[in-house]
Amino acid sequence: MKKALVLAVGSVVALSGLLGACAYNEALGRNQFVFVDDSALIQQSRAAWAETLRTQKVSNNAAQNARVRRVGDRIVQAARLTDRPWDYAVFEDASPNAFVLPSGHIGVTTGLLSLAKNDDQLATVIGHEVGHVVARHAAERSSTNAATGLVLGAVQSQAGDYGQAVQAFGGLGAQLGVLLPFSRSHELEADRLGVDYLTAAGYKPSEAVALWRLMAQQRQSSTPQFASTHPSDQTRIAALEQYIASRGWN
C-alpha cells in the first residue's frame, strides 16, 4: 500500500513537471500545466453564476452595488481585461467573502462590504479575484485535479487487494502533498497581482495589508496551514508587506 501511495503522489508530481511547459503565463512569469478547454470552463461558469443568482439572496441595495461596480470596473481596466463583459453582484451574507468566475462574474458579500473600511480595501479583494482570472488559476486547478484523478485511478487498478486503501489514503496524500500547497501558491500569486492592479487603478497598496489584518482579526478557523487551501494570515501579510516594499510603494 505504501509503495502504491508513493507511486500515486510521485506520478502526479512527475506529470505536472513534464507537461508544465504547455502554457506560459506572462503575468506570472512561469509555465502552467493547463490542458482544459477555456470555453468549457466559461460555459460552466456562466451556468454556475445563473444558479448562484437563483439560489442565493442578492442585495438590492443600490449604493452597495454601485460601490462594487465602480471599484470593480477600475480594477478590470487596470488589469486590461476590458475585452470581455463583467458582471457583479452583492450577496446578503454576513461572512466576509468574494469569488470570481472565469466568465467574468464577481460576487461580493455584504459581510465583506461591512468589513472593508474604504474602497482601497475593497479594491484589494476585487483585485485579488481578478488576479485569479489573469493567472488562469481555474484552468490550472482543473487540469491538476483531472490529472490527479487519472493517476490515482491507474494506480488503484494495479493495487490488487490494496485498491480500496490506496483510494482512501492515496487521495489524501495527493491532496496534502500536491493539491493544497498548489492552491496556497495560487492565493499568494493572486495577492501579488491584485496589488499591482489596485495600485495601477489609483488605490493605496498599503490598504491591502490593512485589509488582511482585519480578516485575521475576525477569522475563527483554526485549520493549520499545511491542511488549508489558503495561506495562513501571517504568511499572506508577510508576503504582501515584502512585495509592496520591493516595489517601493506605501
mmCIF file of C-alpha atoms in Angstrom:
data_model
loop_
_atom_site.group_PDB
_atom_site.id
_atom_site.type_symbol
_atom_site.label_atom_id
_atom_site.label_comp_id
_atom_site.label_asym_id
_atom_site.label_seq_id
_atom_site.Cartn_x
_atom_site.Cartn_y
_atom_site.Cartn_z
ATOM 1 C CA MET A 1 0.000 0.000 0.000
ATOM 2 C CA LYS A 2 2.801 2.398 0.899
ATOM 3 C CA LYS A 3 4.504 1.742 -2.417
ATOM 4 C CA ALA A 4 1.285 2.395 -4.292
ATOM 5 C CA LEU A 5 0.686 5.629 -2.383
ATOM 6 C CA VAL A 6 4.181 6.891 -3.107
ATOM 7 C CA LEU A 7 3.726 5.995 -6.760
ATOM 8 C CA ALA A 8 0.410 7.831 -6.902
ATOM 9 C CA VAL A 9 1.714 11.083 -5.461
ATOM 10 C CA GLY A 10 5.008 10.837 -7.307
ATOM 11 C CA SER A 11 3.259 10.262 -10.604
ATOM 12 C CA VAL A 12 1.214 13.441 -10.206
ATOM 13 C CA VAL A 13 4.323 15.476 -9.498
ATOM 14 C CA ALA A 14 6.143 13.936 -12.458
ATOM 15 C CA LEU A 15 3.190 14.509 -14.780
ATOM 16 C CA SER A 16 2.932 18.168 -13.774
ATOM 17 C CA GLY A 17 6.655 18.625 -14.314
ATOM 18 C CA LEU A 18 6.663 17.004 -17.744
ATOM 19 C CA LEU A 19 3.638 18.875 -19.071
ATOM 20 C CA GLY A 20 4.134 22.179 -17.258
ATOM 21 C CA ALA A 21 5.644 23.846 -20.330
ATOM 22 C CA CYS A 22 2.418 23.530 -22.309
ATOM 23 C CA ALA A 23 1.407 27.105 -21.423
ATOM 24 C CA TYR A 24 3.387 30.167 -20.369
ATOM 25 C CA ASN A 25 1.645 32.889 -18.372
ATOM 26 C CA GLU A 26 3.413 36.203 -18.818
ATOM 27 C CA ALA A 27 1.698 37.840 -15.840
ATOM 28 C CA LEU A 28 3.019 35.104 -13.553
ATOM 29 C CA GLY A 29 6.365 34.659 -15.272
ATOM 30 C CA ARG A 30 6.077 30.885 -15.188
ATOM 31 C CA ASN A 31 4.813 27.885 -17.121
ATOM 32 C CA GLN A 32 1.447 26.379 -16.285
ATOM 33 C CA PHE A 33 0.117 22.846 -16.546
ATOM 34 C CA VAL A 34 -3.139 23.561 -18.393
ATOM 35 C CA PHE A 35 -4.988 21.255 -20.731
ATOM 36 C CA VAL A 36 -8.656 22.000 -20.017
ATOM 37 C CA ASP A 37 -10.729 23.865 -22.576
ATOM 38 C CA ASP A 38 -11.245 27.512 -21.601
ATOM 39 C CA SER A 39 -14.540 27.680 -23.478
ATOM 40 C CA ALA A 40 -15.865 24.768 -21.429
ATOM 41 C CA LEU A 41 -14.819 26.492 -18.199
ATOM 42 C CA ILE A 42 -16.547 29.696 -19.254
ATOM 43 C CA GLN A 43 -19.732 27.839 -20.141
ATOM 44 C CA GLN A 44 -19.713 26.077 -16.773
ATOM 45 C CA SER A 45 -19.019 29.370 -15.021
ATOM 46 C CA ARG A 46 -21.996 31.062 -16.643
ATOM 47 C CA ALA A 47 -24.222 28.205 -15.532
ATOM 48 C CA ALA A 48 -22.796 28.434 -12.003
ATOM 49 C CA TRP A 49 -23.417 32.185 -11.916
ATOM 50 C CA ALA A 50 -27.019 31.768 -13.018
ATOM 51 C CA GLU A 51 -27.522 29.103 -10.352
ATOM 52 C CA THR A 52 -25.970 31.307 -7.674
ATOM 53 C CA LEU A 53 -28.223 34.218 -8.579
ATOM 54 C CA ARG A 54 -31.202 31.875 -8.411
ATOM 55 C CA THR A 55 -30.387 30.222 -5.090
ATOM 56 C CA GLN A 56 -28.686 32.995 -3.091
ATOM 57 C CA LYS A 57 -30.199 36.211 -1.780
ATOM 58 C CA VAL A 58 -28.994 39.114 -3.884
ATOM 59 C CA SER A 59 -28.840 42.550 -2.307
ATOM 60 C CA ASN A 60 -30.935 45.266 -3.929
ATOM 61 C CA ASN A 61 -29.039 47.982 -2.103
ATOM 62 C CA ALA A 62 -28.242 50.449 -4.871
ATOM 63 C CA ALA A 63 -25.331 52.065 -3.043
ATOM 64 C CA GLN A 64 -23.642 48.724 -2.313
ATOM 65 C CA ASN A 65 -23.990 47.512 -5.886
ATOM 66 C CA ALA A 66 -22.758 50.818 -7.285
ATOM 67 C CA ARG A 67 -19.726 50.700 -4.994
ATOM 68 C CA VAL A 68 -18.733 47.210 -6.122
ATOM 69 C CA ARG A 69 -19.219 48.059 -9.779
ATOM 70 C CA ARG A 70 -17.283 51.320 -9.507
ATOM 71 C CA VAL A 71 -14.288 49.710 -7.847
ATOM 72 C CA GLY A 72 -14.539 46.582 -9.990
ATOM 73 C CA ASP A 73 -14.538 48.498 -13.265
ATOM 74 C CA ARG A 74 -11.394 50.395 -12.252
ATOM 75 C CA ILE A 75 -9.622 47.160 -11.364
ATOM 76 C CA VAL A 76 -10.715 45.466 -14.592
ATOM 77 C CA GLN A 77 -9.369 48.384 -16.619
ATOM 78 C CA ALA A 78 -6.070 48.285 -14.723
ATOM 79 C CA ALA A 79 -5.803 44.554 -15.434
ATOM 80 C CA ARG A 80 -6.566 45.186 -19.127
ATOM 81 C CA LEU A 81 -9.493 42.792 -19.147
ATOM 82 C CA THR A 82 -11.993 45.091 -20.832
ATOM 83 C CA ASP A 83 -12.155 42.684 -23.779
ATOM 84 C CA ARG A 84 -14.938 40.774 -22.005
ATOM 85 C CA PRO A 85 -18.158 41.775 -20.257
ATOM 86 C CA TRP A 86 -18.074 41.850 -16.458
ATOM 87 C CA ASP A 87 -20.983 41.429 -14.128
ATOM 88 C CA TYR A 88 -21.100 41.994 -10.363
ATOM 89 C CA ALA A 89 -23.495 41.038 -7.617
ATOM 90 C CA VAL A 90 -23.721 41.671 -3.895
ATOM 91 C CA PHE A 91 -24.996 38.725 -1.873
ATOM 92 C CA GLU A 92 -26.605 39.111 1.536
ATOM 93 C CA ASP A 93 -24.266 37.069 3.682
ATOM 94 C CA ALA A 94 -22.641 38.113 6.943
ATOM 95 C CA SER A 95 -19.439 36.192 6.174
ATOM 96 C CA PRO A 96 -16.806 38.445 4.539
ATOM 97 C CA ASN A 97 -16.179 36.734 1.230
ATOM 98 C CA ALA A 98 -15.879 37.202 -2.515
ATOM 99 C CA PHE A 99 -15.439 34.984 -5.547
ATOM 100 C CA VAL A 100 -14.689 35.229 -9.241
ATOM 101 C CA LEU A 101 -15.640 33.049 -12.196
ATOM 102 C CA PRO A 102 -13.635 32.766 -15.444
ATOM 103 C CA SER A 103 -16.702 34.006 -17.323
ATOM 104 C CA GLY A 104 -16.210 37.498 -15.876
ATOM 105 C CA HIS A 105 -18.529 37.380 -12.884
ATOM 106 C CA ILE A 106 -17.637 38.662 -9.426
ATOM 107 C CA GLY A 107 -19.656 38.128 -6.282
ATOM 108 C CA VAL A 108 -19.125 40.082 -3.065
ATOM 109 C CA THR A 109 -20.928 39.562 0.237
ATOM 110 C CA THR A 110 -22.462 42.245 2.409
ATOM 111 C CA GLY A 111 -20.188 40.979 5.170
ATOM 112 C CA LEU A 112 -17.142 41.927 3.139
ATOM 113 C CA LEU A 113 -18.545 45.351 2.325
ATOM 114 C CA SER A 114 -19.063 45.933 6.039
ATOM 115 C CA LEU A 115 -15.536 44.782 6.851
ATOM 116 C CA ALA A 116 -13.764 46.842 4.170
ATOM 117 C CA LYS A 117 -13.332 50.277 5.719
ATOM 118 C CA ASN A 118 -12.715 52.047 2.411
ATOM 119 C CA ASP A 119 -12.640 51.488 -1.332
ATOM 120 C CA ASP A 120 -8.904 50.786 -1.211
ATOM 121 C CA GLN A 121 -9.603 47.701 0.886
ATOM 122 C CA LEU A 122 -12.480 46.643 -1.353
ATOM 123 C CA ALA A 123 -10.119 47.048 -4.319
ATOM 124 C CA THR A 124 -7.747 44.658 -2.546
ATOM 125 C CA VAL A 125 -10.320 41.885 -2.650
ATOM 126 C CA ILE A 126 -11.586 42.582 -6.152
ATOM 127 C CA GLY A 127 -8.012 42.915 -7.403
ATOM 128 C CA HIS A 128 -7.215 39.547 -5.841
ATOM 129 C CA GLU A 129 -10.207 37.947 -7.575
ATOM 130 C CA VAL A 130 -9.328 39.491 -10.947
ATOM 131 C CA GLY A 131 -5.779 38.242 -10.405
ATOM 132 C CA HIS A 132 -7.110 34.684 -10.370
ATOM 133 C CA VAL A 133 -8.612 35.276 -13.834
ATOM 134 C CA VAL A 134 -5.425 36.754 -15.309
ATOM 135 C CA ALA A 135 -3.441 33.890 -13.796
ATOM 136 C CA ARG A 136 -5.831 31.300 -15.278
ATOM 137 C CA HIS A 137 -5.907 29.605 -11.909
ATOM 138 C CA ALA A 138 -9.274 27.953 -12.558
ATOM 139 C CA ALA A 139 -7.949 26.241 -15.688
ATOM 140 C CA GLU A 140 -4.725 25.262 -13.972
ATOM 141 C CA ARG A 141 -6.547 23.927 -10.934
ATOM 142 C CA SER A 142 -8.979 21.925 -13.070
ATOM 143 C CA SER A 143 -6.116 20.448 -15.071
ATOM 144 C CA THR A 144 -4.223 19.439 -11.931
ATOM 145 C CA ASN A 145 -7.322 17.871 -10.376
ATOM 146 C CA ALA A 146 -8.079 15.940 -13.543
ATOM 147 C CA ALA A 147 -4.519 14.647 -13.822
ATOM 148 C CA THR A 148 -4.501 13.628 -10.164
ATOM 149 C CA GLY A 149 -7.710 11.657 -10.593
ATOM 150 C CA LEU A 150 -6.356 9.868 -13.658
ATOM 151 C CA VAL A 151 -3.104 8.878 -11.956
ATOM 152 C CA LEU A 152 -4.742 7.701 -8.740
ATOM 153 C CA GLY A 153 -7.256 5.696 -10.753
ATOM 154 C CA ALA A 154 -4.465 3.993 -12.678
ATOM 155 C CA VAL A 155 -2.534 3.154 -9.514
ATOM 156 C CA GLN A 156 -5.634 1.826 -7.803
ATOM 157 C CA SER A 157 -6.300 -0.538 -10.697
ATOM 158 C CA GLN A 158 -2.843 -2.045 -10.145
ATOM 159 C CA ALA A 159 -3.105 -2.216 -6.361
ATOM 160 C CA GLY A 160 -4.958 -5.529 -6.123
ATOM 161 C CA ASP A 161 -6.358 -6.148 -2.645
ATOM 162 C CA TYR A 162 -4.911 -2.815 -1.536
ATOM 163 C CA GLY A 163 -7.020 -0.863 -4.024
ATOM 164 C CA GLN A 164 -9.523 0.394 -1.502
ATOM 165 C CA ALA A 165 -6.795 1.560 0.863
ATOM 166 C CA VAL A 166 -4.995 3.386 -1.939
ATOM 167 C CA GLN A 167 -8.211 5.163 -2.829
ATOM 168 C CA ALA A 168 -8.682 6.304 0.766
ATOM 169 C CA PHE A 169 -5.110 7.198 1.665
ATOM 170 C CA GLY A 170 -3.765 7.943 -1.802
ATOM 171 C CA GLY A 171 -6.308 10.684 -2.366
ATOM 172 C CA LEU A 172 -5.462 12.250 0.974
ATOM 173 C CA GLY A 173 -1.739 12.020 0.257
ATOM 174 C CA ALA A 174 -2.111 13.704 -3.106
ATOM 175 C CA GLN A 175 -4.305 16.398 -1.590
ATOM 176 C CA LEU A 176 -1.911 17.271 1.219
ATOM 177 C CA GLY A 177 1.231 16.765 -0.839
ATOM 178 C CA VAL A 178 0.274 18.343 -4.142
ATOM 179 C CA LEU A 179 -3.117 19.983 -4.453
ATOM 180 C CA LEU A 180 -3.431 22.043 -1.271
ATOM 181 C CA PRO A 181 0.043 23.626 -1.421
ATOM 182 C CA PHE A 182 -0.605 24.442 -5.069
ATOM 183 C CA SER A 183 -3.801 26.234 -4.099
ATOM 184 C CA ARG A 184 -1.944 28.259 -1.480
ATOM 185 C CA SER A 185 0.524 29.237 -4.185
ATOM 186 C CA HIS A 186 -2.368 30.440 -6.321
ATOM 187 C CA GLU A 187 -3.666 32.596 -3.484
ATOM 188 C CA LEU A 188 -0.324 34.302 -2.997
ATOM 189 C CA GLU A 189 0.017 34.904 -6.735
ATOM 190 C CA ALA A 190 -3.453 36.464 -6.812
ATOM 191 C CA ASP A 191 -2.489 38.677 -3.868
ATOM 192 C CA ARG A 192 0.532 39.970 -5.755
ATOM 193 C CA LEU A 193 -1.360 40.598 -8.986
ATOM 194 C CA GLY A 194 -4.177 42.216 -7.052
ATOM 195 C CA VAL A 195 -1.793 44.739 -5.506
ATOM 196 C CA ASP A 196 -0.437 45.525 -8.977
ATOM 197 C CA TYR A 197 -3.938 46.221 -10.278
ATOM 198 C CA LEU A 198 -5.212 48.235 -7.328
ATOM 199 C CA THR A 199 -2.086 50.394 -7.432
ATOM 200 C CA ALA A 200 -2.449 50.940 -11.183
ATOM 201 C CA ALA A 201 -6.096 51.849 -10.574
ATOM 202 C CA GLY A 202 -5.077 54.575 -8.124
ATOM 203 C CA TYR A 203 -5.783 52.831 -4.829
ATOM 204 C CA LYS A 204 -3.402 52.605 -1.869
ATOM 205 C CA PRO A 205 -1.372 49.355 -1.765
ATOM 206 C CA SER A 206 -0.791 49.687 1.994
ATOM 207 C CA GLU A 207 -4.526 49.132 2.496
ATOM 208 C CA ALA A 208 -4.078 45.577 1.209
ATOM 209 C CA VAL A 209 -2.115 44.754 4.345
ATOM 210 C CA ALA A 210 -4.652 46.572 6.492
ATOM 211 C CA LEU A 211 -7.496 44.560 4.957
ATOM 212 C CA TRP A 212 -5.853 41.193 5.589
ATOM 213 C CA ARG A 213 -5.108 42.204 9.159
ATOM 214 C CA LEU A 214 -8.813 42.895 9.609
ATOM 215 C CA MET A 215 -9.576 39.493 8.089
ATOM 216 C CA ALA A 216 -7.149 37.857 10.505
ATOM 217 C CA GLN A 217 -8.816 39.508 13.476
ATOM 218 C CA GLN A 218 -12.285 38.227 12.606
ATOM 219 C CA ARG A 219 -11.280 34.776 11.371
ATOM 220 C CA GLN A 220 -12.284 31.903 13.611
ATOM 221 C CA SER A 221 -10.826 28.941 11.741
ATOM 222 C CA SER A 222 -8.016 27.043 13.442
ATOM 223 C CA THR A 223 -7.105 24.856 10.457
ATOM 224 C CA PRO A 224 -3.287 24.580 10.270
ATOM 225 C CA GLN A 225 -1.663 25.927 7.132
ATOM 226 C CA PHE A 226 -0.430 22.515 5.945
ATOM 227 C CA ALA A 227 -4.051 21.338 5.680
ATOM 228 C CA SER A 228 -5.619 24.527 4.364
ATOM 229 C CA THR A 229 -6.299 25.669 0.827
ATOM 230 C CA HIS A 230 -5.303 29.201 1.823
ATOM 231 C CA PRO A 231 -2.075 30.575 3.266
ATOM 232 C CA SER A 232 -2.109 31.453 6.935
ATOM 233 C CA ASP A 233 -2.898 35.093 7.640
ATOM 234 C CA GLN A 234 0.652 35.607 8.889
ATOM 235 C CA THR A 235 2.129 34.161 5.682
ATOM 236 C CA ARG A 236 -0.133 36.254 3.485
ATOM 237 C CA ILE A 237 0.506 39.513 5.349
ATOM 238 C CA ALA A 238 4.276 38.974 5.403
ATOM 239 C CA ALA A 239 4.337 38.228 1.673
ATOM 240 C CA LEU A 240 2.278 41.336 0.904
ATOM 241 C CA GLU A 241 4.471 43.562 3.046
ATOM 242 C CA GLN A 242 7.602 42.220 1.372
ATOM 243 C CA TYR A 243 6.187 42.644 -2.135
ATOM 244 C CA ILE A 244 4.893 46.171 -1.544
ATOM 245 C CA ALA A 245 8.244 47.195 -0.049
ATOM 246 C CA SER A 246 10.120 45.663 -3.008
ATOM 247 C CA ARG A 247 8.098 47.876 -5.370
ATOM 248 C CA GLY A 248 8.747 50.998 -3.293
ATOM 249 C CA TRP A 249 5.047 51.519 -2.603
ATOM 250 C CA ASN A 250 3.347 52.552 0.606
#
